[in-house]
Amino acid sequence: MKRIYFDYAATTPVDLAVEKEMAPYFDKFYGNPGSLHYFGQEASAAVFNSRKKIANTLNCFNSEIIFTGSATEANNLVLRGILKGYRSKVIEKNLNLKSYTPRPKIIISSIEHESIIETCRDIEKKGVKIIYISVSKEGIVDLKILEKSLDENVILVSIMAANNEIGVIQPIAEISKIIKNFRKEKVYPLIHTDAVQAFNYLNCSPRESGVDFMTLSSHKIYGPKGIGMLYVSDKCAGYLSPIITGGGQENGFRSGTENVAAIIGFAKAVEIAEKIRFRESKRILEFQKYFFKKAEKLLPLIKLNGSIKQRLPNNLNIYFPGFKAQDLLVRLDTAGFAVSSGSACLARTSKPSYIIKALGYPKERAIGSLRITFGKQTNKKQIDEFLEVLKNIIKSR
Ligand code: PLP
């Protein structure tokens, strides 16, 4: 049976060029980059070159890239590591902080990915106050509330560049400006963005957006799974403590033997994503427009969740009134089409999307919304076939 994939926000297939680049690092250049002999140095040079490739693309220094086992780990590292750094190094170094608070605050948006939300819930138990900034009906962070929430106890603000369920893009450069205006010459609040979903379609250079930390994931950009990174601005590295300790790899920020083949693949994927970004965004945007226009004609009751203007070109999150997204998903899957009823992580729990609820909609809308995401292999014919099947499923009820 022919199967069509419309779930690129969950993960992407590994690009052939990426696969090819990785292949020799499994059995030919298999050394441990920490070893001093030839095999080790060969692997170490490959990791160095990959780091350099990513740094060049992001317009940052090699030393500012910390490879992690996933974006989830990178998000954990920044949240837990900044807190740990605040509690230890800041006191040790006796930095010139006006006041040190035993109950620091971290600001996030109410629609962050689970790897941020759940980590915050966990550190909340350890005496941290988490401030959840609400979003508009369109899914955009309320900058006035954000600005009002800043005080000298806030150590970190973490706002995602683009949302994984509704694809809504946040004004990260503006957010950085607000925070920098507030902190002036002070260290805190530091600024982090999770750019996992954004990287394929938006320029994510941290120098341009003004963030101190940024998370990326390889498997969302046609690279292998199990590799991510945290950009750590050189200026802010002193305020981050490792959460995984051991052999001191990754400048001491992430111990554990480097996943050499995955790092090679990730760097290649970053390079390709940057190269095709403009062309691919334009191509995919046409599909987004085409799909929604045609879908609205066929099914006039449907509603889009989140802003259409400030949105990734590959994302459509659609409410089907009177339907359960889970039922639609299963019927579509039976017909050969893969979509999602929320994030892949939430699918495991089958809970209604907290993101749709955070937009201010009732539970029915969260239960009745499907995420359809496009990618490199998507074409118009697939969309036509999908809409035909969807129409028949809805009519046959
Ligand atoms: N952040 C966002 C916005 C995501 O969409 C995801 C994956 O769904 C993650 C973080 C976690 O990425 P990883 O699968 O690399 O842990």
mmCIF file of C-alpha atoms and ligand atoms in Angstrom:
data_model
loop_
_atom_site.group_PDB
_atom_site.id
_atom_site.type_symbol
_atom_site.label_atom_id
_atom_site.label_comp_id
_atom_site.label_asym_id
_atom_site.label_seq_id
_atom_site.Cartn_x
_atom_site.Cartn_y
_atom_site.Cartn_z
ATOM 1 C CA MET A 1 0.000 0.000 0.000
ATOM 2 C CA LYS A 2 1.226 3.472 -0.874
ATOM 3 C CA ARG A 3 1.828 5.561 2.239
ATOM 4 C CA ILE A 4 2.051 9.343 2.380
ATOM 5 C CA TYR A 5 3.723 11.178 5.223
ATOM 6 C CA PHE A 6 2.330 14.493 6.482
ATOM 7 C CA ASP A 7 3.994 14.489 9.901
ATOM 8 C CA TYR A 8 7.326 16.254 9.288
ATOM 9 C CA ALA A 9 7.034 18.140 12.576
ATOM 10 C CA ALA A 10 7.345 14.806 14.413
ATOM 11 C CA THR A 11 10.426 13.749 12.513
ATOM 12 C CA THR A 12 11.930 13.774 9.025
ATOM 13 C CA PRO A 13 13.566 11.088 6.886
ATOM 14 C CA VAL A 14 17.357 11.211 6.830
ATOM 15 C CA ASP A 15 18.587 12.958 3.692
ATOM 16 C CA LEU A 16 20.544 10.652 1.350
ATOM 17 C CA ALA A 17 23.524 13.021 1.339
ATOM 18 C CA VAL A 18 23.499 12.936 5.151
ATOM 19 C CA GLU A 19 23.381 9.150 5.214
ATOM 20 C CA LYS A 20 26.278 8.960 2.765
ATOM 21 C CA GLU A 21 28.400 11.345 4.813
ATOM 22 C CA MET A 22 27.760 9.378 8.007
ATOM 23 C CA ALA A 23 28.415 5.882 6.639
ATOM 24 C CA PRO A 24 32.245 5.669 7.014
ATOM 25 C CA TYR A 25 32.028 6.752 10.662
ATOM 26 C CA PHE A 26 30.423 3.495 11.734
ATOM 27 C CA ASP A 27 33.088 1.051 10.632
ATOM 28 C CA LYS A 28 35.989 2.877 8.993
ATOM 29 C CA PHE A 29 36.682 5.896 11.190
ATOM 30 C CA TYR A 30 35.404 4.407 14.407
ATOM 31 C CA GLY A 31 37.932 5.847 16.844
ATOM 32 C CA ASN A 32 37.006 7.522 20.110
ATOM 33 C CA PRO A 33 37.648 11.266 19.640
ATOM 34 C CA GLY A 34 39.190 11.310 23.112
ATOM 35 C CA SER A 35 41.949 8.834 22.176
ATOM 36 C CA LEU A 36 45.415 10.162 21.416
ATOM 37 C CA HIS A 37 46.266 7.664 18.667
ATOM 38 C CA TYR A 38 45.599 7.954 14.957
ATOM 39 C CA PHE A 39 42.090 6.451 15.099
ATOM 40 C CA GLY A 40 41.060 8.834 17.834
ATOM 41 C CA GLN A 41 42.540 11.883 16.177
ATOM 42 C CA GLU A 42 40.787 11.043 12.919
ATOM 43 C CA ALA A 43 37.431 10.981 14.719
ATOM 44 C CA SER A 44 38.316 14.085 16.699
ATOM 45 C CA ALA A 45 39.139 15.985 13.495
ATOM 46 C CA ALA A 46 35.796 14.928 11.997
ATOM 47 C CA VAL A 47 33.921 16.213 15.059
ATOM 48 C CA PHE A 48 35.941 19.435 14.905
ATOM 49 C CA ASN A 49 35.030 19.947 11.234
ATOM 50 C CA SER A 50 31.360 19.285 11.889
ATOM 51 C CA ARG A 51 31.311 21.754 14.756
ATOM 52 C CA LYS A 52 32.963 24.286 12.473
ATOM 53 C CA LYS A 53 30.373 23.701 9.733
ATOM 54 C CA ILE A 54 27.523 24.357 12.167
ATOM 55 C CA ALA A 55 29.294 27.364 13.690
ATOM 56 C CA ASN A 56 29.825 28.847 10.221
ATOM 57 C CA THR A 57 26.157 28.364 9.382
ATOM 58 C CA LEU A 58 24.999 29.909 12.647
ATOM 59 C CA ASN A 59 27.635 32.647 12.455
ATOM 60 C CA CYS A 60 29.072 31.821 15.863
ATOM 61 C CA PHE A 61 32.286 30.378 17.364
ATOM 62 C CA ASN A 62 33.103 26.641 17.424
ATOM 63 C CA SER A 63 33.310 26.831 21.208
ATOM 64 C CA GLU A 64 29.672 27.944 21.342
ATOM 65 C CA ILE A 65 28.278 24.621 20.089
ATOM 66 C CA ILE A 66 27.576 21.897 22.661
ATOM 67 C CA PHE A 67 26.426 18.589 21.181
ATOM 68 C CA THR A 68 23.805 16.736 23.207
ATOM 69 C CA GLY A 69 21.867 13.489 22.814
ATOM 70 C CA SER A 70 18.683 15.320 21.755
ATOM 71 C CA ALA A 71 16.979 18.688 21.863
ATOM 72 C CA THR A 72 15.192 17.457 24.976
ATOM 73 C CA GLU A 73 18.593 17.084 26.626
ATOM 74 C CA ALA A 74 19.710 20.505 25.390
ATOM 75 C CA ASN A 75 16.558 22.044 26.913
ATOM 76 C CA ASN A 76 17.215 20.210 30.172
ATOM 77 C CA LEU A 77 20.817 21.409 30.118
ATOM 78 C CA VAL A 78 19.886 25.046 29.747
ATOM 79 C CA LEU A 79 17.084 25.044 32.342
ATOM 80 C CA ARG A 80 18.755 22.899 34.983
ATOM 81 C CA GLY A 81 22.263 24.105 34.145
ATOM 82 C CA ILE A 82 21.470 27.817 34.504
ATOM 83 C CA LEU A 83 19.728 27.144 37.804
ATOM 84 C CA LYS A 84 22.668 25.068 39.038
ATOM 85 C CA GLY A 85 25.079 27.735 37.846
ATOM 86 C CA TYR A 86 23.108 30.430 39.610
ATOM 87 C CA ARG A 87 23.015 28.510 42.837
ATOM 88 C CA SER A 88 26.665 27.562 42.836
ATOM 89 C CA LYS A 89 28.935 29.723 40.715
ATOM 90 C CA VAL A 90 27.167 32.986 41.368
ATOM 91 C CA ILE A 91 27.578 32.618 45.100
ATOM 92 C CA GLU A 92 31.130 31.286 44.773
ATOM 93 C CA LYS A 93 32.265 34.090 42.525
ATOM 94 C CA ASN A 94 30.362 36.579 44.625
ATOM 95 C CA LEU A 95 29.145 38.331 41.514
ATOM 96 C CA ASN A 96 27.947 41.812 41.884
ATOM 97 C CA LEU A 97 24.277 40.943 42.057
ATOM 98 C CA LYS A 98 22.096 43.375 43.907
ATOM 99 C CA SER A 99 20.364 40.560 45.651
ATOM 100 C CA TYR A 100 20.640 36.811 45.555
ATOM 101 C CA THR A 101 17.322 35.070 45.877
ATOM 102 C CA PRO A 102 16.907 31.513 47.137
ATOM 103 C CA ARG A 103 13.769 31.310 44.964
ATOM 104 C CA PRO A 104 14.791 32.439 41.485
ATOM 105 C CA LYS A 105 12.287 32.726 38.683
ATOM 106 C CA ILE A 106 12.248 31.282 35.186
ATOM 107 C CA ILE A 107 9.883 32.650 32.549
ATOM 108 C CA ILE A 108 8.533 30.451 29.763
ATOM 109 C CA SER A 109 5.514 30.626 27.469
ATOM 110 C CA SER A 110 2.457 28.486 28.139
ATOM 111 C CA ILE A 111 2.936 26.720 24.780
ATOM 112 C CA GLU A 112 6.544 25.500 25.085
ATOM 113 C CA HIS A 113 7.407 21.928 24.116
ATOM 114 C CA GLU A 114 7.083 19.246 26.815
ATOM 115 C CA SER A 115 10.860 19.137 27.212
ATOM 116 C CA ILE A 116 10.665 22.687 28.571
ATOM 117 C CA ILE A 117 7.282 22.516 30.366
ATOM 118 C CA GLU A 118 7.905 19.198 32.132
ATOM 119 C CA THR A 119 11.460 20.163 33.110
ATOM 120 C CA CYS A 120 10.093 23.394 34.578
ATOM 121 C CA ARG A 121 7.453 21.425 36.497
ATOM 122 C CA ASP A 122 10.252 19.312 37.916
ATOM 123 C CA ILE A 123 12.497 22.197 38.943
ATOM 124 C CA GLU A 124 9.495 24.013 40.386
ATOM 125 C CA LYS A 125 9.592 21.370 43.125
ATOM 126 C CA LYS A 126 13.143 22.458 43.862
ATOM 127 C CA GLY A 127 12.214 25.963 44.880
ATOM 128 C CA VAL A 128 12.053 27.771 41.543
ATOM 129 C CA LYS A 129 9.123 29.934 40.566
ATOM 130 C CA ILE A 130 8.005 29.331 37.010
ATOM 131 C CA ILE A 131 6.102 32.099 35.291
ATOM 132 C CA TYR A 132 4.022 30.951 32.336
ATOM 133 C CA ILE A 133 3.395 33.756 29.864
ATOM 134 C CA SER A 134 0.060 33.467 28.119
ATOM 135 C CA VAL A 135 -0.397 33.691 24.367
ATOM 136 C CA SER A 136 -3.038 35.396 22.246
ATOM 137 C CA LYS A 137 -5.754 33.466 20.372
ATOM 138 C CA GLU A 138 -3.298 33.569 17.465
ATOM 139 C CA GLY A 139 -0.674 31.822 19.601
ATOM 140 C CA ILE A 140 1.692 34.755 20.014
ATOM 141 C CA VAL A 141 3.386 35.524 23.327
ATOM 142 C CA ASP A 142 2.043 38.618 25.042
ATOM 143 C CA LEU A 143 5.094 40.895 25.126
ATOM 144 C CA LYS A 144 3.506 43.334 27.577
ATOM 145 C CA ILE A 145 2.926 40.586 30.137
ATOM 146 C CA LEU A 146 6.448 39.318 29.496
ATOM 147 C CA GLU A 147 7.928 42.762 30.119
ATOM 148 C CA LYS A 148 5.869 43.231 33.274
ATOM 149 C CA SER A 149 6.994 39.857 34.614
ATOM 150 C CA LEU A 150 10.679 40.775 34.546
ATOM 151 C CA ASP A 151 12.278 41.504 37.887
ATOM 152 C CA GLU A 152 15.706 40.998 39.439
ATOM 153 C CA ASN A 153 14.852 37.439 40.516
ATOM 154 C CA VAL A 154 14.342 36.224 36.937
ATOM 155 C CA ILE A 155 17.386 34.212 35.868
ATOM 156 C CA LEU A 156 16.174 32.835 32.525
ATOM 157 C CA VAL A 157 13.550 33.528 29.878
ATOM 158 C CA SER A 158 12.925 30.644 27.489
ATOM 159 C CA ILE A 159 10.574 31.218 24.560
ATOM 160 C CA MET A 160 10.420 28.917 21.556
ATOM 161 C CA ALA A 161 11.144 30.286 18.074
ATOM 162 C CA ALA A 162 8.267 28.336 16.517
ATOM 163 C CA ASN A 163 5.699 26.028 18.009
ATOM 164 C CA ASN A 164 5.695 22.313 17.271
ATOM 165 C CA GLU A 165 1.907 21.900 17.106
ATOM 166 C CA ILE A 166 0.589 25.098 15.562
ATOM 167 C CA GLY A 167 3.775 26.333 13.843
ATOM 168 C CA VAL A 168 3.308 29.864 15.189
ATOM 169 C CA ILE A 169 6.482 31.955 15.090
ATOM 170 C CA GLN A 170 7.416 34.080 18.111
ATOM 171 C CA PRO A 171 9.125 37.481 17.816
ATOM 172 C CA ILE A 172 12.407 36.289 19.349
ATOM 173 C CA ALA A 173 14.511 39.328 18.332
ATOM 174 C CA GLU A 174 11.937 41.630 19.940
ATOM 175 C CA ILE A 175 11.859 39.479 23.083
ATOM 176 C CA SER A 176 15.686 39.597 23.292
ATOM 177 C CA LYS A 177 15.560 43.373 22.967
ATOM 178 C CA ILE A 178 13.046 43.715 25.816
ATOM 179 C CA ILE A 179 15.172 41.511 28.076
ATOM 180 C CA LYS A 180 18.436 43.241 27.185
ATOM 181 C CA ASN A 181 16.854 46.633 27.855
ATOM 182 C CA PHE A 182 15.855 45.363 31.270
ATOM 183 C CA ARG A 183 19.108 43.651 32.226
ATOM 184 C CA LYS A 184 21.424 46.390 30.911
ATOM 185 C CA GLU A 185 24.913 45.557 32.237
ATOM 186 C CA LYS A 186 23.625 42.818 34.554
ATOM 187 C CA VAL A 187 23.955 39.088 33.831
ATOM 188 C CA TYR A 188 20.368 37.987 34.364
ATOM 189 C CA PRO A 189 17.861 37.257 32.927
ATOM 190 C CA LEU A 190 19.602 35.090 30.343
ATOM 191 C CA ILE A 191 17.697 34.364 27.114
ATOM 192 C CA HIS A 192 17.057 30.954 25.539
ATOM 193 C CA THR A 193 15.102 29.899 22.491
ATOM 194 C CA ASP A 194 14.093 26.438 21.337
ATOM 195 C CA ALA A 195 14.531 26.696 17.560
ATOM 196 C CA VAL A 196 13.941 23.004 16.834
ATOM 197 C CA GLN A 197 10.927 23.542 14.559
ATOM 198 C CA ALA A 198 12.103 26.862 13.155
ATOM 199 C CA PHE A 199 15.470 25.949 11.694
ATOM 200 C CA ASN A 200 14.248 24.513 8.369
ATOM 201 C CA TYR A 201 12.401 27.702 7.501
ATOM 202 C CA LEU A 202 13.832 30.636 9.455
ATOM 203 C CA ASN A 203 17.245 32.198 9.832
ATOM 204 C CA CYS A 204 18.172 31.195 13.365
ATOM 205 C CA SER A 205 21.497 32.984 13.781
ATOM 206 C CA PRO A 206 21.797 33.723 17.524
ATOM 207 C CA ARG A 207 23.817 36.857 16.794
ATOM 208 C CA GLU A 208 20.876 38.240 14.842
ATOM 209 C CA SER A 209 18.141 37.199 17.257
ATOM 210 C CA GLY A 210 20.219 38.246 20.284
ATOM 211 C CA VAL A 211 19.693 35.078 22.322
ATOM 212 C CA ASP A 212 22.297 33.667 24.734
ATOM 213 C CA PHE A 213 21.261 30.026 24.277
ATOM 214 C CA MET A 214 19.540 28.147 21.462
ATOM 215 C CA THR A 215 18.424 24.538 21.017
ATOM 216 C CA LEU A 216 18.424 22.581 17.757
ATOM 217 C CA SER A 217 17.572 18.973 16.903
ATOM 218 C CA SER A 218 18.979 16.958 14.029
ATOM 219 C CA HIS A 219 16.029 14.675 13.287
ATOM 220 C CA LYS A 220 13.702 17.587 12.488
ATOM 221 C CA ILE A 221 16.026 18.754 9.717
ATOM 222 C CA TYR A 222 16.598 15.508 7.800
ATOM 223 C CA GLY A 223 19.478 14.407 10.015
ATOM 224 C CA PRO A 224 19.750 11.331 12.276
ATOM 225 C CA LYS A 225 17.845 10.908 15.541
ATOM 226 C CA GLY A 226 19.556 11.056 18.919
ATOM 227 C CA ILE A 227 21.630 14.164 18.364
ATOM 228 C CA GLY A 228 20.908 17.769 19.257
ATOM 229 C CA MET A 229 22.813 20.838 20.314
ATOM 230 C CA LEU A 230 22.760 23.811 22.586
ATOM 231 C CA TYR A 231 24.271 27.049 21.370
ATOM 232 C CA VAL A 232 25.912 28.645 24.403
ATOM 233 C CA SER A 233 27.138 32.184 23.873
ATOM 234 C CA ASP A 234 30.785 32.445 24.991
ATOM 235 C CA LYS A 235 29.810 35.381 27.161
ATOM 236 C CA CYS A 236 27.299 33.298 29.082
ATOM 237 C CA ALA A 237 29.135 29.957 29.306
ATOM 238 C CA GLY A 238 30.332 30.816 32.818
ATOM 239 C CA TYR A 239 26.759 30.831 34.081
ATOM 240 C CA LEU A 240 25.933 27.335 32.875
ATOM 241 C CA SER A 241 26.758 24.217 34.913
ATOM 242 C CA PRO A 242 26.794 20.723 33.417
ATOM 243 C CA ILE A 243 24.028 18.309 34.340
ATOM 244 C CA ILE A 244 25.912 15.260 33.037
ATOM 245 C CA THR A 245 29.377 14.846 34.504
ATOM 246 C CA GLY A 246 32.154 12.445 33.609
ATOM 247 C CA GLY A 247 35.002 12.605 31.104
ATOM 248 C CA GLY A 248 34.556 16.318 30.407
ATOM 249 C CA GLN A 249 33.691 16.180 26.698
ATOM 250 C CA GLU A 250 31.996 19.191 25.048
ATOM 251 C CA ASN A 251 34.003 21.707 27.058
ATOM 252 C CA GLY A 252 32.885 19.951 30.217
ATOM 253 C CA PHE A 253 29.228 20.719 29.509
ATOM 254 C CA ARG A 254 28.229 17.264 28.335
ATOM 255 C CA SER A 255 30.310 14.291 29.285
ATOM 256 C CA GLY A 256 30.031 11.064 27.328
ATOM 257 C CA THR A 257 31.834 9.790 24.238
ATOM 258 C CA GLU A 258 30.769 11.845 21.252
ATOM 259 C CA ASN A 259 28.286 10.225 18.859
ATOM 260 C CA VAL A 260 30.647 10.823 15.945
ATOM 261 C CA ALA A 261 28.518 9.535 13.043
ATOM 262 C CA ALA A 262 25.456 11.419 14.317
ATOM 263 C CA ILE A 263 27.469 14.631 14.718
ATOM 264 C CA ILE A 264 28.727 14.281 11.125
ATOM 265 C CA GLY A 265 25.152 13.739 9.921
ATOM 266 C CA PHE A 266 23.760 16.624 11.963
ATOM 267 C CA ALA A 267 26.350 19.041 10.545
ATOM 268 C CA LYS A 268 25.578 17.945 6.988
ATOM 269 C CA ALA A 269 21.843 18.353 7.655
ATOM 270 C CA VAL A 270 22.416 21.872 9.046
ATOM 271 C CA GLU A 271 24.446 22.799 5.983
ATOM 272 C CA ILE A 272 21.783 21.516 3.573
ATOM 273 C CA ALA A 273 18.921 23.131 5.520
ATOM 274 C CA GLU A 274 20.639 26.499 5.343
ATOM 275 C CA LYS A 275 21.348 26.101 1.630
ATOM 276 C CA ILE A 276 17.805 25.197 0.585
ATOM 277 C CA ARG A 277 15.910 27.228 3.208
ATOM 278 C CA PHE A 278 14.710 30.050 1.006
ATOM 279 C CA ARG A 279 13.715 27.882 -1.962
ATOM 280 C CA GLU A 280 12.073 25.212 0.171
ATOM 281 C CA SER A 281 10.139 27.749 2.286
ATOM 282 C CA LYS A 282 8.686 29.277 -0.850
ATOM 283 C CA ARG A 283 7.754 25.894 -2.302
ATOM 284 C CA ILE A 284 6.143 24.645 0.914
ATOM 285 C CA LEU A 285 4.261 27.891 1.513
ATOM 286 C CA GLU A 286 2.426 27.345 -1.766
ATOM 287 C CA PHE A 287 1.267 23.950 -0.467
ATOM 288 C CA GLN A 288 0.089 25.470 2.796
ATOM 289 C CA LYS A 289 -2.010 28.045 0.929
ATOM 290 C CA TYR A 290 -3.267 25.531 -1.626
ATOM 291 C CA PHE A 291 -4.188 22.946 1.000
ATOM 292 C CA PHE A 292 -6.113 25.297 3.256
ATOM 293 C CA LYS A 293 -7.993 27.033 0.461
ATOM 294 C CA LYS A 294 -9.076 23.745 -1.044
ATOM 295 C CA ALA A 295 -9.854 22.214 2.367
ATOM 296 C CA GLU A 296 -12.052 25.192 3.288
ATOM 297 C CA LYS A 297 -13.982 24.769 0.033
ATOM 298 C CA LEU A 298 -14.551 21.085 0.617
ATOM 299 C CA LEU A 299 -15.224 21.396 4.338
ATOM 300 C CA PRO A 300 -16.432 24.928 5.121
ATOM 301 C CA LEU A 301 -16.731 24.233 8.859
ATOM 302 C CA ILE A 302 -13.015 23.759 9.486
ATOM 303 C CA LYS A 303 -10.984 26.334 11.409
ATOM 304 C CA LEU A 304 -7.271 26.999 11.542
ATOM 305 C CA ASN A 305 -5.583 27.038 14.965
ATOM 306 C CA GLY A 306 -2.996 29.801 15.368
ATOM 307 C CA SER A 307 -1.920 32.739 13.241
ATOM 308 C CA ILE A 308 -1.741 32.238 9.480
ATOM 309 C CA LYS A 309 0.651 35.179 9.051
ATOM 310 C CA GLN A 310 3.203 34.367 11.749
ATOM 311 C CA ARG A 311 3.438 30.689 10.957
ATOM 312 C CA LEU A 312 5.929 28.162 9.621
ATOM 313 C CA PRO A 313 5.115 27.397 5.982
ATOM 314 C CA ASN A 314 4.961 23.645 6.575
ATOM 315 C CA ASN A 315 2.339 23.627 9.318
ATOM 316 C CA LEU A 316 -1.446 23.462 9.309
ATOM 317 C CA ASN A 317 -3.316 22.721 12.510
ATOM 318 C CA ILE A 318 -6.994 22.378 11.729
ATOM 319 C CA TYR A 319 -10.077 22.054 13.905
ATOM 320 C CA PHE A 320 -12.767 19.722 12.586
ATOM 321 C CA PRO A 321 -15.901 20.602 14.607
ATOM 322 C CA GLY A 322 -17.810 17.544 15.755
ATOM 323 C CA PHE A 323 -14.930 15.156 15.099
ATOM 324 C CA LYS A 324 -12.349 13.495 17.285
ATOM 325 C CA ALA A 325 -8.883 13.982 15.844
ATOM 326 C CA GLN A 326 -7.853 10.525 17.086
ATOM 327 C CA ASP A 327 -10.656 8.908 15.021
ATOM 328 C CA LEU A 328 -9.743 10.934 11.950
ATOM 329 C CA LEU A 329 -6.092 10.054 12.413
ATOM 330 C CA VAL A 330 -6.798 6.321 12.559
ATOM 331 C CA ARG A 331 -9.066 6.438 9.499
ATOM 332 C CA LEU A 332 -6.520 8.488 7.569
ATOM 333 C CA ASP A 333 -3.782 6.076 8.573
ATOM 334 C CA THR A 334 -5.865 3.159 7.364
ATOM 335 C CA ALA A 335 -6.139 4.968 4.036
ATOM 336 C CA GLY A 336 -2.347 5.450 3.971
ATOM 337 C CA PHE A 337 -1.906 9.022 5.264
ATOM 338 C CA ALA A 338 0.165 9.860 8.339
ATOM 339 C CA VAL A 339 -0.891 12.984 10.254
ATOM 340 C CA SER A 340 -0.917 13.812 13.939
ATOM 341 C CA SER A 341 -3.408 14.876 16.568
ATOM 342 C CA GLY A 342 -0.803 16.893 18.475
ATOM 343 C CA SER A 343 2.841 16.466 19.290
ATOM 344 C CA ALA A 344 4.344 12.979 19.009
ATOM 345 C CA CYS A 345 5.110 13.100 22.740
ATOM 346 C CA LEU A 346 1.492 13.842 23.674
ATOM 347 C CA ALA A 347 0.255 11.082 21.350
ATOM 348 C CA ARG A 348 1.738 8.616 23.831
ATOM 349 C CA THR A 349 -0.493 9.916 26.612
ATOM 350 C CA SER A 350 -3.547 10.612 24.382
ATOM 351 C CA LYS A 351 -4.236 13.748 26.433
ATOM 352 C CA PRO A 352 -5.894 16.677 24.630
ATOM 353 C CA SER A 353 -3.425 19.280 23.434
ATOM 354 C CA TYR A 354 -2.498 21.838 26.119
ATOM 355 C CA ILE A 355 -1.388 24.109 23.310
ATOM 356 C CA ILE A 356 -4.832 24.450 21.707
ATOM 357 C CA LYS A 357 -6.269 24.993 25.206
ATOM 358 C CA ALA A 358 -3.634 27.667 25.879
ATOM 359 C CA LEU A 359 -4.999 29.584 22.878
ATOM 360 C CA GLY A 360 -8.195 29.951 24.917
ATOM 361 C CA TYR A 361 -10.263 27.294 23.156
ATOM 362 C CA PRO A 362 -12.441 24.685 24.900
ATOM 363 C CA LYS A 363 -11.480 21.035 25.274
ATOM 364 C CA GLU A 364 -13.596 20.042 22.230
ATOM 365 C CA ARG A 365 -11.349 22.089 19.979
ATOM 366 C CA ALA A 366 -8.223 20.497 21.470
ATOM 367 C CA ILE A 367 -9.712 17.047 20.923
ATOM 368 C CA GLY A 368 -10.914 17.836 17.412
ATOM 369 C CA SER A 369 -7.733 19.312 15.893
ATOM 370 C CA LEU A 370 -5.315 17.650 13.499
ATOM 371 C CA ARG A 371 -1.735 18.690 12.733
ATOM 372 C CA ILE A 372 -0.703 18.304 9.108
ATOM 373 C CA THR A 373 2.937 19.108 8.368
ATOM 374 C CA PHE A 374 4.709 19.137 5.033
ATOM 375 C CA GLY A 375 8.324 18.549 4.080
ATOM 376 C CA LYS A 376 10.819 17.846 1.341
ATOM 377 C CA GLN A 377 8.942 14.882 -0.151
ATOM 378 C CA THR A 378 5.550 16.644 -0.222
ATOM 379 C CA ASN A 379 3.943 17.412 -3.571
ATOM 380 C CA LYS A 380 0.616 18.751 -4.836
ATOM 381 C CA LYS A 381 -0.634 15.356 -5.965
ATOM 382 C CA GLN A 382 -0.284 14.006 -2.430
ATOM 383 C CA ILE A 383 -2.314 16.933 -1.115
ATOM 384 C CA ASP A 384 -5.088 16.361 -3.657
ATOM 385 C CA GLU A 385 -5.227 12.665 -2.788
ATOM 386 C CA PHE A 386 -5.283 13.450 0.925
ATOM 387 C CA LEU A 387 -8.107 15.973 0.636
ATOM 388 C CA GLU A 388 -10.186 13.559 -1.419
ATOM 389 C CA VAL A 389 -9.816 10.870 1.242
ATOM 390 C CA LEU A 390 -10.491 13.351 4.052
ATOM 391 C CA LYS A 391 -13.643 14.567 2.316
ATOM 392 C CA ASN A 392 -14.929 11.006 1.965
ATOM 393 C CA ILE A 393 -14.161 10.190 5.617
ATOM 394 C CA ILE A 394 -16.034 13.265 6.777
ATOM 395 C CA LYS A 395 -18.993 12.699 4.445
ATOM 396 C CA SER A 396 -19.312 9.050 5.381
ATOM 397 C CA ARG A 397 -19.936 9.796 9.042
HETATM 398 N N1 PLP B 1 11.489 21.204 21.061
HETATM 399 C C1 PLP B 1 10.571 21.213 20.084
HETATM 400 C C2 PLP B 1 9.925 22.496 19.694
HETATM 401 C C3 PLP B 1 10.224 20.023 19.433
HETATM 402 O O1 PLP B 1 9.328 20.032 18.461
HETATM 403 C C4 PLP B 1 10.865 18.825 19.842
HETATM 404 C C5 PLP B 1 10.492 17.539 19.219
HETATM 405 O O2 PLP B 1 9.340 17.258 19.017
HETATM 406 C C6 PLP B 1 11.826 18.881 20.853
HETATM 407 C C7 PLP B 1 12.113 20.082 21.441
HETATM 408 C C8 PLP B 1 12.549 17.647 21.306
HETATM 409 O O3 PLP B 1 13.443 17.206 20.326
HETATM 410 P P1 PLP B 1 14.201 15.802 20.468
HETATM 411 O O4 PLP B 1 13.292 14.792 19.839
HETATM 412 O O5 PLP B 1 15.484 15.984 19.721
HETATM 413 O O6 PLP B 1 14.422 15.577 21.904
#
